[in-house]
PDB file of C-alpha atoms in Angstrom:
ATOM      1  CA  MET A   1       7.664   1.690  29.268  1.00 59.00           C
ATOM      2  CA  THR A   2       6.638   4.311  31.807  1.00 68.00           C
ATOM      3  CA  ASP A   3       9.235   6.755  30.483  1.00 93.00           C
ATOM      4  CA  VAL A   4       7.848   6.624  26.922  1.00 97.00           C
ATOM      5  CA  THR A   5       5.811   9.505  25.515  1.00 97.00           C
ATOM      6  CA  PHE A   6       3.269   9.042  22.727  1.00 98.00           C
ATOM      7  CA  SER A   7       2.881  12.017  20.404  1.00 98.00           C
ATOM      8  CA  ASN A   8       0.999  12.806  17.248  1.00 97.00           C
ATOM      9  CA  LEU A   9       3.501  12.657  14.385  1.00 97.00           C
ATOM     10  CA  ALA A  10       2.238  15.913  12.860  1.00 97.00           C
ATOM     11  CA  ALA A  11       2.937  17.640  16.180  1.00 96.00           C
ATOM     12  CA  ARG A  12       6.473  16.190  16.291  1.00 97.00           C
ATOM     13  CA  PRO A  13       7.727  16.584  12.687  1.00 97.00           C
ATOM     14  CA  GLU A  14      11.327  15.995  13.757  1.00 97.00           C
ATOM     15  CA  PHE A  15      10.439  12.277  13.810  1.00 98.00           C
ATOM     16  CA  ILE A  16       9.120  12.157  10.230  1.00 97.00           C
ATOM     17  CA  GLY A  17      12.516  11.244   8.764  1.00 96.00           C
ATOM     18  CA  THR A  18      12.994   8.362  11.184  1.00 97.00           C
ATOM     19  CA  VAL A  19       9.466   7.041  10.676  1.00 97.00           C
ATOM     20  CA  ALA A  20       9.931   7.280   6.897  1.00 96.00           C
ATOM     21  CA  ASP A  21      13.254   5.445   7.095  1.00 95.00           C
ATOM     22  CA  ARG A  22      11.774   2.548   9.094  1.00 95.00           C
ATOM     23  CA  MET A  23       8.696   2.285   6.836  1.00 93.00           C
ATOM     24  CA  TRP A  24      10.740   2.527   3.650  1.00 93.00           C
ATOM     25  CA  HIS A  25      13.195  -0.176   4.662  1.00 92.00           C
ATOM     26  CA  ALA A  26      10.469  -2.488   6.000  1.00 90.00           C
ATOM     27  CA  TRP A  27       7.828  -2.126   3.281  1.00 86.00           C
ATOM     28  CA  TRP A  28       8.363   0.472   0.563  1.00 84.00           C
ATOM     29  CA  ARG A  29      11.890  -0.224  -0.700  1.00 83.00           C
ATOM     30  CA  GLU A  30      11.063  -3.723  -1.935  1.00 83.00           C
ATOM     31  CA  ALA A  31       8.040  -2.318  -3.780  1.00 81.00           C
ATOM     32  CA  GLY A  32      10.337   0.124  -5.609  1.00 82.00           C
ATOM     33  CA  GLU A  33       8.768   3.237  -4.120  1.00 86.00           C
ATOM     34  CA  PRO A  34      11.099   6.214  -3.575  1.00 90.00           C
ATOM     35  CA  LEU A  35      11.813   7.350  -0.029  1.00 93.00           C
ATOM     36  CA  ALA A  36      10.978  10.928  -1.106  1.00 93.00           C
ATOM     37  CA  THR A  37       7.413   9.853  -1.926  1.00 93.00           C
ATOM     38  CA  LEU A  38       6.948   8.401   1.537  1.00 92.00           C
ATOM     39  CA  LEU A  39       8.408  11.523   3.154  1.00 95.00           C
ATOM     40  CA  GLY A  40       5.911  13.624   1.197  1.00 94.00           C
ATOM     41  CA  HIS A  41       3.007  11.497   2.416  1.00 95.00           C
ATOM     42  CA  LEU A  42       4.103  11.702   6.058  1.00 96.00           C
ATOM     43  CA  ARG A  43       4.453  15.481   5.869  1.00 96.00           C
ATOM     44  CA  GLU A  44       0.746  15.645   4.948  1.00 96.00           C
ATOM     45  CA  PHE A  45      -0.353  13.826   8.119  1.00 96.00           C
ATOM     46  CA  LYS A  46      -2.816  15.616  10.384  1.00 95.00           C
ATOM     47  CA  THR A  47      -3.364  15.921  14.114  1.00 94.00           C
ATOM     48  CA  ASP A  48      -7.139  15.374  14.034  1.00 94.00           C
ATOM     49  CA  ALA A  49      -8.042  13.495  10.856  1.00 96.00           C
ATOM     50  CA  VAL A  50      -6.917  10.595   8.700  1.00 97.00           C
ATOM     51  CA  PRO A  51      -4.097  10.194   7.838  1.00 97.00           C
ATOM     52  CA  LEU A  52      -2.369  10.537  11.159  1.00 97.00           C
ATOM     53  CA  GLY A  53       0.530   8.950  12.950  1.00 98.00           C
ATOM     54  CA  VAL A  54       1.561   8.211  16.495  1.00 98.00           C
ATOM     55  CA  VAL A  55       5.194   8.160  17.521  1.00 98.00           C
ATOM     56  CA  ALA A  56       6.570   6.657  20.735  1.00 98.00           C
ATOM     57  CA  HIS A  57       9.717   8.312  22.055  1.00 98.00           C
ATOM     58  CA  ARG A  58      11.909   8.948  25.051  1.00 97.00           C
ATOM     59  CA  GLY A  59      12.712  12.606  24.714  1.00 95.00           C
ATOM     60  CA  ASP A  60      14.288  12.831  21.265  1.00 95.00           C
ATOM     61  CA  ASP A  61      14.944   9.068  21.001  1.00 97.00           C
ATOM     62  CA  PHE A  62      12.599   7.214  18.643  1.00 98.00           C
ATOM     63  CA  VAL A  63      11.011   4.047  20.055  1.00 98.00           C
ATOM     64  CA  GLY A  64       8.274   3.174  17.553  1.00 98.00           C
ATOM     65  CA  SER A  65       5.362   4.353  15.462  1.00 98.00           C
ATOM     66  CA  ALA A  66       2.064   3.420  13.863  1.00 98.00           C
ATOM     67  CA  ILE A  67      -0.248   5.157  11.423  1.00 97.00           C
ATOM     68  CA  LEU A  68      -3.965   5.449  10.701  1.00 98.00           C
ATOM     69  CA  ILE A  69      -4.709   5.621   6.977  1.00 97.00           C
ATOM     70  CA  ASP A  70      -7.701   5.315   4.661  1.00 96.00           C
ATOM     71  CA  SER A  71      -6.535   2.191   2.839  1.00 94.00           C
ATOM     72  CA  ASP A  72      -3.650  -0.238   3.142  1.00 93.00           C
ATOM     73  CA  VAL A  73      -4.638  -2.968   0.684  1.00 93.00           C
ATOM     74  CA  GLU A  74      -5.374  -1.952  -2.893  1.00 90.00           C
ATOM     75  CA  GLU A  75      -7.534  -5.047  -3.366  1.00 93.00           C
ATOM     76  CA  ARG A  76      -9.874  -4.015  -0.513  1.00 94.00           C
ATOM     77  CA  PRO A  77     -10.801  -0.317  -0.930  1.00 93.00           C
ATOM     78  CA  GLN A  78     -14.126  -0.893   0.867  1.00 94.00           C
ATOM     79  CA  TYR A  79     -12.323  -1.359   4.182  1.00 97.00           C
ATOM     80  CA  THR A  80     -11.430   1.843   6.032  1.00 97.00           C
ATOM     81  CA  PRO A  81      -9.606   3.056   8.114  1.00 98.00           C
ATOM     82  CA  TRP A  82      -6.484   0.974   8.674  1.00 98.00           C
ATOM     83  CA  LEU A  83      -3.891   0.582  11.389  1.00 98.00           C
ATOM     84  CA  ALA A  84      -0.711   0.355   9.339  1.00 96.00           C
ATOM     85  CA  ALA A  85       3.062   0.442   9.503  1.00 95.00           C
ATOM     86  CA  LEU A  86       3.327  -0.642  13.135  1.00 96.00           C
ATOM     87  CA  TRP A  87       7.032  -0.408  13.934  1.00 97.00           C
ATOM     88  CA  VAL A  88       8.945  -0.922  17.171  1.00 97.00           C
ATOM     89  CA  GLU A  89      12.707  -0.564  17.330  1.00 97.00           C
ATOM     90  CA  PRO A  90      14.342  -4.003  17.716  1.00 97.00           C
ATOM     91  CA  GLU A  91      15.728  -3.314  21.191  1.00 96.00           C
ATOM     92  CA  GLU A  92      12.255  -2.233  22.394  1.00 95.00           C
ATOM     93  CA  ARG A  93      10.358  -5.296  21.184  1.00 95.00           C
ATOM     94  CA  MET A  94       8.687  -7.878  23.409  1.00 94.00           C
ATOM     95  CA  GLN A  95       7.919  -5.258  26.059  1.00 94.00           C
ATOM     96  CA  GLY A  96       4.354  -4.300  25.081  1.00 95.00           C
ATOM     97  CA  MET A  97       5.246  -1.331  22.872  1.00 97.00           C
ATOM     98  CA  GLY A  98       3.522  -2.763  19.796  1.00 95.00           C
ATOM     99  CA  GLU A  99       0.349  -3.267  21.802  1.00 95.00           C
ATOM    100  CA  ALA A 100       0.555   0.246  23.219  1.00 97.00           C
ATOM    101  CA  LEU A 101       1.008   1.814  19.777  1.00 97.00           C
ATOM    102  CA  SER A 102      -1.841  -0.283  18.358  1.00 96.00           C
ATOM    103  CA  LYS A 103      -4.110   0.826  21.191  1.00 96.00           C
ATOM    104  CA  ARG A 104      -3.243   4.479  20.517  1.00 97.00           C
ATOM    105  CA  ILE A 105      -4.249   4.118  16.867  1.00 97.00           C
ATOM    106  CA  VAL A 106      -7.458   2.275  17.820  1.00 97.00           C
ATOM    107  CA  ASP A 107      -8.278   5.085  20.261  1.00 96.00           C
ATOM    108  CA  GLU A 108      -7.589   7.713  17.578  1.00 96.00           C
ATOM    109  CA  ALA A 109      -9.927   5.921  15.150  1.00 97.00           C
ATOM    110  CA  ARG A 110     -12.664   5.758  17.781  1.00 96.00           C
ATOM    111  CA  ALA A 111     -12.198   9.437  18.656  1.00 96.00           C
ATOM    112  CA  LEU A 112     -12.605  10.292  14.964  1.00 96.00           C
ATOM    113  CA  GLY A 113     -15.980   8.521  14.965  1.00 96.00           C
ATOM    114  CA  PHE A 114     -15.099   5.252  13.262  1.00 97.00           C
ATOM    115  CA  ASP A 115     -16.910   2.134  14.444  1.00 96.00           C
ATOM    116  CA  ARG A 116     -14.277  -0.307  13.144  1.00 97.00           C
ATOM    117  CA  ILE A 117     -10.674  -0.448  12.066  1.00 98.00           C
ATOM    118  CA  TYR A 118      -8.748  -2.867   9.864  1.00 98.00           C
ATOM    119  CA  LEU A 119      -5.206  -4.116   9.560  1.00 97.00           C
ATOM    120  CA  CYS A 120      -3.378  -6.578   7.369  1.00 96.00           C
ATOM    121  CA  ALA A 121      -0.644  -8.995   8.289  1.00 95.00           C
ATOM    122  CA  VAL A 122       1.570 -11.470   6.519  1.00 93.00           C
ATOM    123  CA  PRO A 123       0.702 -15.051   7.498  1.00 93.00           C
ATOM    124  CA  GLU A 124       3.577 -15.404   9.972  1.00 93.00           C
ATOM    125  CA  LYS A 125       2.389 -12.327  11.922  1.00 92.00           C
ATOM    126  CA  SER A 126      -1.331 -13.175  11.955  1.00 94.00           C
ATOM    127  CA  ALA A 127      -1.320 -15.007  15.281  1.00 94.00           C
ATOM    128  CA  TYR A 128       0.083 -11.891  17.008  1.00 93.00           C
ATOM    129  CA  TYR A 129      -3.046  -9.906  16.128  1.00 94.00           C
ATOM    130  CA  ALA A 130      -5.488 -12.756  16.714  1.00 95.00           C
ATOM    131  CA  ARG A 131      -4.121 -13.133  20.274  1.00 94.00           C
ATOM    132  CA  ARG A 132      -4.816  -9.458  20.851  1.00 93.00           C
ATOM    133  CA  GLY A 133      -8.485  -9.506  19.993  1.00 92.00           C
ATOM    134  CA  TRP A 134      -8.432  -8.787  16.270  1.00 96.00           C
ATOM    135  CA  THR A 135     -10.808 -10.909  14.174  1.00 97.00           C
ATOM    136  CA  GLU A 136      -9.607 -12.319  10.883  1.00 97.00           C
ATOM    137  CA  VAL A 137     -12.082 -11.606   8.069  1.00 97.00           C
ATOM    138  CA  GLU A 138     -10.061 -12.770   5.068  1.00 96.00           C
ATOM    139  CA  ARG A 139      -6.822 -14.505   4.213  1.00 96.00           C
ATOM    140  CA  GLY A 140      -4.778 -15.012   1.087  1.00 96.00           C
ATOM    141  CA  VAL A 141      -5.343 -11.460  -0.144  1.00 95.00           C
ATOM    142  CA  GLY A 142      -3.037  -9.962  -2.749  1.00 91.00           C
ATOM    143  CA  PRO A 143       0.416 -11.035  -3.853  1.00 89.00           C
ATOM    144  CA  HIS A 144       1.673 -11.391  -0.256  1.00 88.00           C
ATOM    145  CA  ASN A 145      -1.248 -13.631   0.828  1.00 94.00           C
ATOM    146  CA  LEU A 146      -2.218 -11.158   3.523  1.00 96.00           C
ATOM    147  CA  ALA A 147      -4.670 -11.802   6.319  1.00 97.00           C
ATOM    148  CA  ILE A 148      -7.158  -8.983   6.874  1.00 97.00           C
ATOM    149  CA  PHE A 149      -8.310  -8.305  10.425  1.00 98.00           C
ATOM    150  CA  ILE A 150     -11.056  -6.136  11.876  1.00 97.00           C
ATOM    151  CA  ARG A 151     -11.610  -4.660  15.305  1.00 97.00           C
ATOM    152  CA  HIS A 152     -15.011  -3.269  16.227  1.00 96.00           C
ATOM    153  CA  LEU A 153     -14.737  -0.034  18.171  1.00 93.00           C
ATOM    154  CA  ASP A 154     -17.764  -0.153  20.389  1.00 79.00           C
ATOM    155  CA  ALA A 155     -17.519   2.081  23.423  1.00 59.00           C
ATOM    156  CA  GLU A 156     -17.077  -0.871  25.754  1.00 49.00           C
ATOM    157  CA  GLY A 157     -14.578  -2.929  23.777  1.00 48.00           C
ATOM    158  CA  ALA A 158     -12.410  -0.353  22.014  1.00 43.00           C
ATOM    159  CA  GLY A 159     -10.071   0.296  24.887  1.00 45.00           C
ATOM    160  CA  LYS A 160      -9.702  -3.292  26.016  1.00 44.00           C
ATOM    161  CA  VAL A 161      -6.674  -5.481  25.575  1.00 40.00           C
ATOM    162  CA  LEU A 162      -5.065  -5.340  22.170  1.00 37.00           C
TER     163      LEU A 162
END
């Protein structure tokens, strides 16, 4: 993992198409949302405000990505911001990349002045986040029975193990 670079997605727009493709196939296609809509959203990402994205890459080779957005669960608009769309290429999984990308998004949220961050997970992925210090605040939310997690971003705990 030492040869991986983490960049802000807005600063590396050549990765927007790849990030959109992974997100669309994993989450948006089934919902019936057009790929063009997702591409439009990603092109509006910022370098220093929500929404923003982080991309992991080796030179021009995509490794993974994660985003920081205002809301990820329509049923819970009071929760903000969210770590969302965490993606690691299959051949890169189980090597700590997901944790590294999550930590980058947590650090971005803290740098933007947020004192907490949320994420949602399908039931079969919930244990992954719980093992990494996220606290479950709700379960069974929405049509996919999502678990909602929170992470408090105090100065001492924000950079610790994810």
